[in-house]
Amino acid sequence: MTKSELIEKIAAKNPHLLHKDVERIVAVFFDSIVNALANGDRVEFRGFGAFSVRTRAPRMAKNPRTGKPVKVEQRNIPHFKTGKQLFELLNK
């Protein structure tokens, strides 16, 4: 499902809301998640899952074209852990 498909589904289930308002609600929702993760916070939706940020340590890697070693700096990556209800629904 894409963001625009999500907006369409929410708008269809809530005909009293304007399409622009639904777009704004979805944008604020995703922006809030992104801002929380950028601040190092954890975002949890009970039954669905939790988003968090993990730190990947610096390491030496190889350039696939040349085979020469390349230093990869430390970086933060997003991580998602499924909630119990979602996990059980997917693995009946």
PDB file of N, CA and C in Angstrom:
ATOM      1  N   MET A   1       0.839  -1.176   0.000  1.00  0.00           N
ATOM      2  CA  MET A   1       0.000   0.000   0.000  1.00  0.00           C
ATOM      3  C   MET A   1       0.888   1.245   0.000  1.00  0.00           C
ATOM      4  N   THR A   2       0.547   2.182  -0.842  1.00  0.00           N
ATOM      5  CA  THR A   2       1.298   3.424  -0.910  1.00  0.00           C
ATOM      6  C   THR A   2       0.612   4.484  -0.045  1.00  0.00           C
ATOM      7  N   LYS A   3       1.311   5.596   0.139  1.00  0.00           N
ATOM      8  CA  LYS A   3       0.763   6.684   0.938  1.00  0.00           C
ATOM      9  C   LYS A   3      -0.536   7.209   0.321  1.00  0.00           C
ATOM     10  N   SER A   4      -0.569   7.350  -0.995  1.00  0.00           N
ATOM     11  CA  SER A   4      -1.779   7.852  -1.653  1.00  0.00           C
ATOM     12  C   SER A   4      -2.932   6.854  -1.527  1.00  0.00           C
ATOM     13  N   GLU A   5      -2.643   5.558  -1.561  1.00  0.00           N
ATOM     14  CA  GLU A   5      -3.684   4.551  -1.360  1.00  0.00           C
ATOM     15  C   GLU A   5      -4.232   4.611   0.056  1.00  0.00           C
ATOM     16  N   LEU A   6      -3.354   4.847   1.029  1.00  0.00           N
ATOM     17  CA  LEU A   6      -3.783   4.992   2.420  1.00  0.00           C
ATOM     18  C   LEU A   6      -4.703   6.198   2.556  1.00  0.00           C
ATOM     19  N   ILE A   7      -4.326   7.299   1.941  1.00  0.00           N
ATOM     20  CA  ILE A   7      -5.153   8.512   1.986  1.00  0.00           C
ATOM     21  C   ILE A   7      -6.521   8.234   1.379  1.00  0.00           C
ATOM     22  N   GLU A   8      -6.555   7.529   0.251  1.00  0.00           N
ATOM     23  CA  GLU A   8      -7.824   7.206  -0.401  1.00  0.00           C
ATOM     24  C   GLU A   8      -8.710   6.332   0.493  1.00  0.00           C
ATOM     25  N   LYS A   9      -8.119   5.338   1.153  1.00  0.00           N
ATOM     26  CA  LYS A   9      -8.906   4.455   2.026  1.00  0.00           C
ATOM     27  C   LYS A   9      -9.479   5.220   3.212  1.00  0.00           C
ATOM     28  N   ILE A  10      -8.651   6.081   3.820  1.00  0.00           N
ATOM     29  CA  ILE A  10      -9.132   6.864   4.959  1.00  0.00           C
ATOM     30  C   ILE A  10     -10.227   7.817   4.512  1.00  0.00           C
ATOM     31  N   ALA A  11     -10.044   8.460   3.366  1.00  0.00           N
ATOM     32  CA  ALA A  11     -11.053   9.386   2.847  1.00  0.00           C
ATOM     33  C   ALA A  11     -12.359   8.655   2.530  1.00  0.00           C
ATOM     34  N   ALA A  12     -12.271   7.443   2.004  1.00  0.00           N
ATOM     35  CA  ALA A  12     -13.472   6.676   1.672  1.00  0.00           C
ATOM     36  C   ALA A  12     -14.251   6.274   2.925  1.00  0.00           C
ATOM     37  N   LYS A  13     -13.531   5.971   4.007  1.00  0.00           N
ATOM     38  CA  LYS A  13     -14.203   5.559   5.243  1.00  0.00           C
ATOM     39  C   LYS A  13     -14.692   6.745   6.066  1.00  0.00           C
ATOM     40  N   ASN A  14     -14.227   7.956   5.713  1.00  0.00           N
ATOM     41  CA  ASN A  14     -14.610   9.162   6.438  1.00  0.00           C
ATOM     42  C   ASN A  14     -15.071  10.232   5.453  1.00  0.00           C
ATOM     43  N   PRO A  15     -16.257  10.052   4.858  1.00  0.00           N
ATOM     44  CA  PRO A  15     -16.713  10.988   3.825  1.00  0.00           C
ATOM     45  C   PRO A  15     -16.962  12.409   4.343  1.00  0.00           C
ATOM     46  N   HIS A  16     -17.078  12.572   5.656  1.00  0.00           N
ATOM     47  CA  HIS A  16     -17.286  13.904   6.223  1.00  0.00           C
ATOM     48  C   HIS A  16     -16.005  14.737   6.228  1.00  0.00           C
ATOM     49  N   LEU A  17     -14.840  14.102   5.980  1.00  0.00           N
ATOM     50  CA  LEU A  17     -13.567  14.826   5.932  1.00  0.00           C
ATOM     51  C   LEU A  17     -13.220  15.174   4.486  1.00  0.00           C
ATOM     52  N   LEU A  18     -12.654  16.359   4.310  1.00  0.00           N
ATOM     53  CA  LEU A  18     -12.184  16.757   2.989  1.00  0.00           C
ATOM     54  C   LEU A  18     -10.906  15.990   2.650  1.00  0.00           C
ATOM     55  N   HIS A  19     -10.697  15.755   1.367  1.00  0.00           N
ATOM     56  CA  HIS A  19      -9.516  15.008   0.916  1.00  0.00           C
ATOM     57  C   HIS A  19      -8.237  15.723   1.353  1.00  0.00           C
ATOM     58  N   LYS A  20      -8.225  17.056   1.285  1.00  0.00           N
ATOM     59  CA  LYS A  20      -7.042  17.828   1.709  1.00  0.00           C
ATOM     60  C   LYS A  20      -6.756  17.621   3.190  1.00  0.00           C
ATOM     61  N   ASP A  21      -7.827  17.524   3.994  1.00  0.00           N
ATOM     62  CA  ASP A  21      -7.648  17.324   5.431  1.00  0.00           C
ATOM     63  C   ASP A  21      -7.060  15.945   5.723  1.00  0.00           C
ATOM     64  N   VAL A  22      -7.524  14.941   4.991  1.00  0.00           N
ATOM     65  CA  VAL A  22      -6.990  13.585   5.167  1.00  0.00           C
ATOM     66  C   VAL A  22      -5.512  13.565   4.786  1.00  0.00           C
ATOM     67  N   GLU A  23      -5.149  14.218   3.686  1.00  0.00           N
ATOM     68  CA  GLU A  23      -3.742  14.300   3.283  1.00  0.00           C
ATOM     69  C   GLU A  23      -2.905  14.943   4.373  1.00  0.00           C
ATOM     70  N   ARG A  24      -3.427  16.020   4.960  1.00  0.00           N
ATOM     71  CA  ARG A  24      -2.705  16.726   6.019  1.00  0.00           C
ATOM     72  C   ARG A  24      -2.548  15.855   7.261  1.00  0.00           C
ATOM     73  N   ILE A  25      -3.594  15.117   7.618  1.00  0.00           N
ATOM     74  CA  ILE A  25      -3.542  14.228   8.786  1.00  0.00           C
ATOM     75  C   ILE A  25      -2.478  13.155   8.593  1.00  0.00           C
ATOM     76  N   VAL A  26      -2.478  12.526   7.409  1.00  0.00           N
ATOM     77  CA  VAL A  26      -1.496  11.475   7.130  1.00  0.00           C
ATOM     78  C   VAL A  26      -0.083  12.061   7.129  1.00  0.00           C
ATOM     79  N   ALA A  27       0.089  13.243   6.549  1.00  0.00           N
ATOM     80  CA  ALA A  27       1.413  13.883   6.522  1.00  0.00           C
ATOM     81  C   ALA A  27       1.898  14.190   7.933  1.00  0.00           C
ATOM     82  N   VAL A  28       1.028  14.711   8.778  1.00  0.00           N
ATOM     83  CA  VAL A  28       1.407  15.010  10.163  1.00  0.00           C
ATOM     84  C   VAL A  28       1.753  13.727  10.906  1.00  0.00           C
ATOM     85  N   PHE A  29       0.994  12.673  10.669  1.00  0.00           N
ATOM     86  CA  PHE A  29       1.239  11.385  11.308  1.00  0.00           C
ATOM     87  C   PHE A  29       2.641  10.873  10.974  1.00  0.00           C
ATOM     88  N   PHE A  30       2.967  10.833   9.668  1.00  0.00           N
ATOM     89  CA  PHE A  30       4.276  10.331   9.266  1.00  0.00           C
ATOM     90  C   PHE A  30       5.402  11.266   9.699  1.00  0.00           C
ATOM     91  N   ASP A  31       5.172  12.569   9.625  1.00  0.00           N
ATOM     92  CA  ASP A  31       6.184  13.527  10.073  1.00  0.00           C
ATOM     93  C   ASP A  31       6.479  13.361  11.553  1.00  0.00           C
ATOM     94  N   SER A  32       5.442  13.085  12.344  1.00  0.00           N
ATOM     95  CA  SER A  32       5.641  12.878  13.784  1.00  0.00           C
ATOM     96  C   SER A  32       6.508  11.653  14.048  1.00  0.00           C
ATOM     97  N   ILE A  33       6.280  10.592  13.296  1.00  0.00           N
ATOM     98  CA  ILE A  33       7.097   9.380  13.450  1.00  0.00           C
ATOM     99  C   ILE A  33       8.540   9.674  13.067  1.00  0.00           C
ATOM    100  N   VAL A  34       8.740  10.335  11.937  1.00  0.00           N
ATOM    101  CA  VAL A  34      10.091  10.649  11.468  1.00  0.00           C
ATOM    102  C   VAL A  34      10.813  11.543  12.469  1.00  0.00           C
ATOM    103  N   ASN A  35      10.132  12.567  12.980  1.00  0.00           N
ATOM    104  CA  ASN A  35      10.761  13.479  13.942  1.00  0.00           C
ATOM    105  C   ASN A  35      11.121  12.766  15.241  1.00  0.00           C
ATOM    106  N   ALA A  36      10.251  11.878  15.696  1.00  0.00           N
ATOM    107  CA  ALA A  36      10.550  11.128  16.921  1.00  0.00           C
ATOM    108  C   ALA A  36      11.775  10.241  16.717  1.00  0.00           C
ATOM    109  N   LEU A  37      11.854   9.559  15.580  1.00  0.00           N
ATOM    110  CA  LEU A  37      13.013   8.707  15.311  1.00  0.00           C
ATOM    111  C   LEU A  37      14.282   9.548  15.159  1.00  0.00           C
ATOM    112  N   ALA A  38      14.169  10.718  14.543  1.00  0.00           N
ATOM    113  CA  ALA A  38      15.326  11.597  14.380  1.00  0.00           C
ATOM    114  C   ALA A  38      15.846  12.076  15.733  1.00  0.00           C
ATOM    115  N   ASN A  39      14.950  12.177  16.716  1.00  0.00           N
ATOM    116  CA  ASN A  39      15.358  12.581  18.064  1.00  0.00           C
ATOM    117  C   ASN A  39      15.834  11.404  18.903  1.00  0.00           C
ATOM    118  N   GLY A  40      15.836  10.213  18.321  1.00  0.00           N
ATOM    119  CA  GLY A  40      16.305   9.031  19.035  1.00  0.00           C
ATOM    120  C   GLY A  40      15.234   8.355  19.861  1.00  0.00           C
ATOM    121  N   ASP A  41      13.980   8.770  19.702  1.00  0.00           N
ATOM    122  CA  ASP A  41      12.882   8.165  20.460  1.00  0.00           C
ATOM    123  C   ASP A  41      12.408   6.888  19.783  1.00  0.00           C
ATOM    124  N   ARG A  42      11.612   6.150  20.512  1.00  0.00           N
ATOM    125  CA  ARG A  42      11.009   4.911  20.011  1.00  0.00           C
ATOM    126  C   ARG A  42       9.535   5.185  19.779  1.00  0.00           C
ATOM    127  N   VAL A  43       8.984   4.686  18.691  1.00  0.00           N
ATOM    128  CA  VAL A  43       7.569   4.882  18.365  1.00  0.00           C
ATOM    129  C   VAL A  43       6.904   3.515  18.381  1.00  0.00           C
ATOM    130  N   GLU A  44       5.883   3.360  19.236  1.00  0.00           N
ATOM    131  CA  GLU A  44       5.249   2.055  19.395  1.00  0.00           C
ATOM    132  C   GLU A  44       3.750   2.152  19.154  1.00  0.00           C
ATOM    133  N   PHE A  45       3.244   1.211  18.363  1.00  0.00           N
ATOM    134  CA  PHE A  45       1.814   1.069  18.147  1.00  0.00           C
ATOM    135  C   PHE A  45       1.445  -0.324  18.642  1.00  0.00           C
ATOM    136  N   ARG A  46       0.738  -0.381  19.768  1.00  0.00           N
ATOM    137  CA  ARG A  46       0.397  -1.662  20.381  1.00  0.00           C
ATOM    138  C   ARG A  46      -0.317  -2.570  19.391  1.00  0.00           C
ATOM    139  N   GLY A  47       0.141  -3.793  19.305  1.00  0.00           N
ATOM    140  CA  GLY A  47      -0.457  -4.766  18.416  1.00  0.00           C
ATOM    141  C   GLY A  47       0.093  -4.722  17.002  1.00  0.00           C
ATOM    142  N   PHE A  48       0.654  -3.588  16.602  1.00  0.00           N
ATOM    143  CA  PHE A  48       1.203  -3.454  15.244  1.00  0.00           C
ATOM    144  C   PHE A  48       2.706  -3.624  15.258  1.00  0.00           C
ATOM    145  N   GLY A  49       3.409  -2.803  16.051  1.00  0.00           N
ATOM    146  CA  GLY A  49       4.852  -2.917  16.116  1.00  0.00           C
ATOM    147  C   GLY A  49       5.502  -1.655  16.648  1.00  0.00           C
ATOM    148  N   ALA A  50       6.821  -1.656  16.644  1.00  0.00           N
ATOM    149  CA  ALA A  50       7.576  -0.530  17.188  1.00  0.00           C
ATOM    150  C   ALA A  50       8.715  -0.161  16.248  1.00  0.00           C
ATOM    151  N   PHE A  51       8.864   1.137  16.042  1.00  0.00           N
ATOM    152  CA  PHE A  51       9.970   1.674  15.266  1.00  0.00           C
ATOM    153  C   PHE A  51      11.009   2.197  16.232  1.00  0.00           C
ATOM    154  N   SER A  52      12.274   1.939  15.936  1.00  0.00           N
ATOM    155  CA  SER A  52      13.359   2.475  16.750  1.00  0.00           C
ATOM    156  C   SER A  52      14.558   2.727  15.838  1.00  0.00           C
ATOM    157  N   VAL A  53      15.573   3.342  16.398  1.00  0.00           N
ATOM    158  CA  VAL A  53      16.788   3.633  15.645  1.00  0.00           C
ATOM    159  C   VAL A  53      17.915   2.817  16.256  1.00  0.00           C
ATOM    160  N   ARG A  54      18.633   2.126  15.417  1.00  0.00           N
ATOM    161  CA  ARG A  54      19.798   1.360  15.866  1.00  0.00           C
ATOM    162  C   ARG A  54      21.051   1.952  15.251  1.00  0.00           C
ATOM    163  N   THR A  55      22.145   1.864  15.994  1.00  0.00           N
ATOM    164  CA  THR A  55      23.423   2.388  15.523  1.00  0.00           C
ATOM    165  C   THR A  55      24.255   1.250  14.971  1.00  0.00           C
ATOM    166  N   ARG A  56      24.705   1.414  13.750  1.00  0.00           N
ATOM    167  CA  ARG A  56      25.580   0.426  13.126  1.00  0.00           C
ATOM    168  C   ARG A  56      27.013   0.923  13.298  1.00  0.00           C
ATOM    169  N   ALA A  57      27.845   0.117  13.881  1.00  0.00           N
ATOM    170  CA  ALA A  57      29.225   0.498  14.180  1.00  0.00           C
ATOM    171  C   ALA A  57      30.038   0.716  12.897  1.00  0.00           C
ATOM    172  N   PRO A  58      31.071   1.549  12.974  1.00  0.00           N
ATOM    173  CA  PRO A  58      31.927   1.716  11.795  1.00  0.00           C
ATOM    174  C   PRO A  58      32.645   0.402  11.483  1.00  0.00           C
ATOM    175  N   ARG A  59      32.950   0.199  10.205  1.00  0.00           N
ATOM    176  CA  ARG A  59      33.586  -1.060   9.813  1.00  0.00           C
ATOM    177  C   ARG A  59      34.349  -0.864   8.515  1.00  0.00           C
ATOM    178  N   MET A  60      35.133  -1.864   8.187  1.00  0.00           N
ATOM    179  CA  MET A  60      35.838  -1.872   6.914  1.00  0.00           C
ATOM    180  C   MET A  60      35.054  -2.780   5.966  1.00  0.00           C
ATOM    181  N   ALA A  61      34.840  -2.303   4.740  1.00  0.00           N
ATOM    182  CA  ALA A  61      34.122  -3.080   3.731  1.00  0.00           C
ATOM    183  C   ALA A  61      34.953  -3.087   2.455  1.00  0.00           C
ATOM    184  N   LYS A  62      34.478  -3.804   1.442  1.00  0.00           N
ATOM    185  CA  LYS A  62      35.180  -3.847   0.158  1.00  0.00           C
ATOM    186  C   LYS A  62      34.349  -3.154  -0.906  1.00  0.00           C
ATOM    187  N   ASN A  63      35.014  -2.395  -1.755  1.00  0.00           N
ATOM    188  CA  ASN A  63      34.361  -1.829  -2.927  1.00  0.00           C
ATOM    189  C   ASN A  63      34.115  -2.992  -3.889  1.00  0.00           C
ATOM    190  N   PRO A  64      32.872  -3.267  -4.265  1.00  0.00           N
ATOM    191  CA  PRO A  64      32.594  -4.436  -5.107  1.00  0.00           C
ATOM    192  C   PRO A  64      33.229  -4.358  -6.498  1.00  0.00           C
ATOM    193  N   ARG A  65      33.474  -3.163  -7.002  1.00  0.00           N
ATOM    194  CA  ARG A  65      34.075  -3.030  -8.333  1.00  0.00           C
ATOM    195  C   ARG A  65      35.582  -3.257  -8.320  1.00  0.00           C
ATOM    196  N   THR A  66      36.236  -2.650  -7.318  1.00  0.00           N
ATOM    197  CA  THR A  66      37.697  -2.702  -7.313  1.00  0.00           C
ATOM    198  C   THR A  66      38.258  -3.710  -6.323  1.00  0.00           C
ATOM    199  N   GLY A  67      37.452  -4.068  -5.308  1.00  0.00           N
ATOM    200  CA  GLY A  67      37.939  -4.990  -4.289  1.00  0.00           C
ATOM    201  C   GLY A  67      38.778  -4.300  -3.225  1.00  0.00           C
ATOM    202  N   LYS A  68      38.972  -2.977  -3.350  1.00  0.00           N
ATOM    203  CA  LYS A  68      39.766  -2.237  -2.366  1.00  0.00           C
ATOM    204  C   LYS A  68      38.966  -2.026  -1.089  1.00  0.00           C
ATOM    205  N   PRO A  69      39.651  -2.039   0.057  1.00  0.00           N
ATOM    206  CA  PRO A  69      38.949  -1.798   1.326  1.00  0.00           C
ATOM    207  C   PRO A  69      38.460  -0.343   1.404  1.00  0.00           C
ATOM    208  N   VAL A  70      37.268  -0.188   1.974  1.00  0.00           N
ATOM    209  CA  VAL A  70      36.650   1.119   2.137  1.00  0.00           C
ATOM    210  C   VAL A  70      36.160   1.222   3.569  1.00  0.00           C
ATOM    211  N   LYS A  71      36.407   2.380   4.208  1.00  0.00           N
ATOM    212  CA  LYS A  71      35.934   2.577   5.569  1.00  0.00           C
ATOM    213  C   LYS A  71      34.496   3.074   5.512  1.00  0.00           C
ATOM    214  N   VAL A  72      33.597   2.369   6.219  1.00  0.00           N
ATOM    215  CA  VAL A  72      32.191   2.754   6.306  1.00  0.00           C
ATOM    216  C   VAL A  72      31.995   3.369   7.682  1.00  0.00           C
ATOM    217  N   GLU A  73      31.530   4.614   7.693  1.00  0.00           N
ATOM    218  CA  GLU A  73      31.346   5.343   8.948  1.00  0.00           C
ATOM    219  C   GLU A  73      30.181   4.771   9.752  1.00  0.00           C
ATOM    220  N   GLN A  74      30.126   5.138  11.021  1.00  0.00           N
ATOM    221  CA  GLN A  74      28.999   4.759  11.875  1.00  0.00           C
ATOM    222  C   GLN A  74      27.737   5.408  11.316  1.00  0.00           C
ATOM    223  N   ARG A  75      26.631   4.671  11.358  1.00  0.00           N
ATOM    224  CA  ARG A  75      25.378   5.242  10.884  1.00  0.00           C
ATOM    225  C   ARG A  75      24.206   4.728  11.693  1.00  0.00           C
ATOM    226  N   ASN A  76      23.165   5.520  11.673  1.00  0.00           N
ATOM    227  CA  ASN A  76      21.926   5.155  12.345  1.00  0.00           C
ATOM    228  C   ASN A  76      20.969   4.594  11.308  1.00  0.00           C
ATOM    229  N   ILE A  77      20.319   3.478  11.646  1.00  0.00           N
ATOM    230  CA  ILE A  77      19.381   2.861  10.721  1.00  0.00           C
ATOM    231  C   ILE A  77      18.042   2.649  11.427  1.00  0.00           C
ATOM    232  N   PRO A  78      16.935   2.784  10.699  1.00  0.00           N
ATOM    233  CA  PRO A  78      15.635   2.518  11.313  1.00  0.00           C
ATOM    234  C   PRO A  78      15.432   1.017  11.469  1.00  0.00           C
ATOM    235  N   HIS A  79      14.721   0.651  12.507  1.00  0.00           N
ATOM    236  CA  HIS A  79      14.444  -0.760  12.790  1.00  0.00           C
ATOM    237  C   HIS A  79      12.969  -0.882  13.137  1.00  0.00           C
ATOM    238  N   PHE A  80      12.324  -1.942  12.639  1.00  0.00           N
ATOM    239  CA  PHE A  80      10.918  -2.199  12.951  1.00  0.00           C
ATOM    240  C   PHE A  80      10.792  -3.585  13.541  1.00  0.00           C
ATOM    241  N   LYS A  81      10.117  -3.669  14.681  1.00  0.00           N
ATOM    242  CA  LYS A  81       9.844  -4.958  15.310  1.00  0.00           C
ATOM    243  C   LYS A  81       8.335  -5.131  15.339  1.00  0.00           C
ATOM    244  N   THR A  82       7.865  -6.236  14.773  1.00  0.00           N
ATOM    245  CA  THR A  82       6.418  -6.453  14.712  1.00  0.00           C
ATOM    246  C   THR A  82       5.841  -6.697  16.099  1.00  0.00           C
ATOM    247  N   GLY A  83       4.602  -6.264  16.271  1.00  0.00           N
ATOM    248  CA  GLY A  83       3.887  -6.502  17.508  1.00  0.00           C
ATOM    249  C   GLY A  83       3.342  -7.917  17.544  1.00  0.00           C
ATOM    250  N   LYS A  84       2.951  -8.338  18.717  1.00  0.00           N
ATOM    251  CA  LYS A  84       2.484  -9.717  18.894  1.00  0.00           C
ATOM    252  C   LYS A  84       1.253 -10.019  18.048  1.00  0.00           C
ATOM    253  N   GLN A  85       0.270  -9.109  18.038  1.00  0.00           N
ATOM    254  CA  GLN A  85      -0.955  -9.351  17.274  1.00  0.00           C
ATOM    255  C   GLN A  85      -0.678  -9.453  15.776  1.00  0.00           C
ATOM    256  N   LEU A  86       0.150  -8.564  15.236  1.00  0.00           N
ATOM    257  CA  LEU A  86       0.481  -8.598  13.832  1.00  0.00           C
ATOM    258  C   LEU A  86       1.238  -9.875  13.494  1.00  0.00           C
ATOM    259  N   PHE A  87       2.174 -10.249  14.340  1.00  0.00           N
ATOM    260  CA  PHE A  87       2.957 -11.463  14.119  1.00  0.00           C
ATOM    261  C   PHE A  87       2.050 -12.695  14.076  1.00  0.00           C
ATOM    262  N   GLU A  88       1.129 -12.764  15.051  1.00  0.00           N
ATOM    263  CA  GLU A  88       0.221 -13.910  15.103  1.00  0.00           C
ATOM    264  C   GLU A  88      -0.741 -13.934  13.920  1.00  0.00           C
ATOM    265  N   LEU A  89      -1.181 -12.764  13.461  1.00  0.00           N
ATOM    266  CA  LEU A  89      -2.071 -12.692  12.310  1.00  0.00           C
ATOM    267  C   LEU A  89      -1.379 -13.176  11.044  1.00  0.00           C
ATOM    268  N   LEU A  90      -0.108 -12.835  10.886  1.00  0.00           N
ATOM    269  CA  LEU A  90       0.652 -13.236   9.699  1.00  0.00           C
ATOM    270  C   LEU A  90       1.093 -14.693   9.753  1.00  0.00           C
ATOM    271  N   ASN A  91       1.133 -15.274  10.944  1.00  0.00           N
ATOM    272  CA  ASN A  91       1.637 -16.654  11.105  1.00  0.00           C
ATOM    273  C   ASN A  91       0.585 -17.547  11.758  1.00  0.00           C
ATOM    274  N   LYS A  92      -0.589 -17.578  11.170  1.00  0.00           N
ATOM    275  CA  LYS A  92      -1.675 -18.407  11.732  1.00  0.00           C
ATOM    276  C   LYS A  92      -1.328 -19.877  11.635  1.00  0.00           C
TER     277      LYS A  92
END
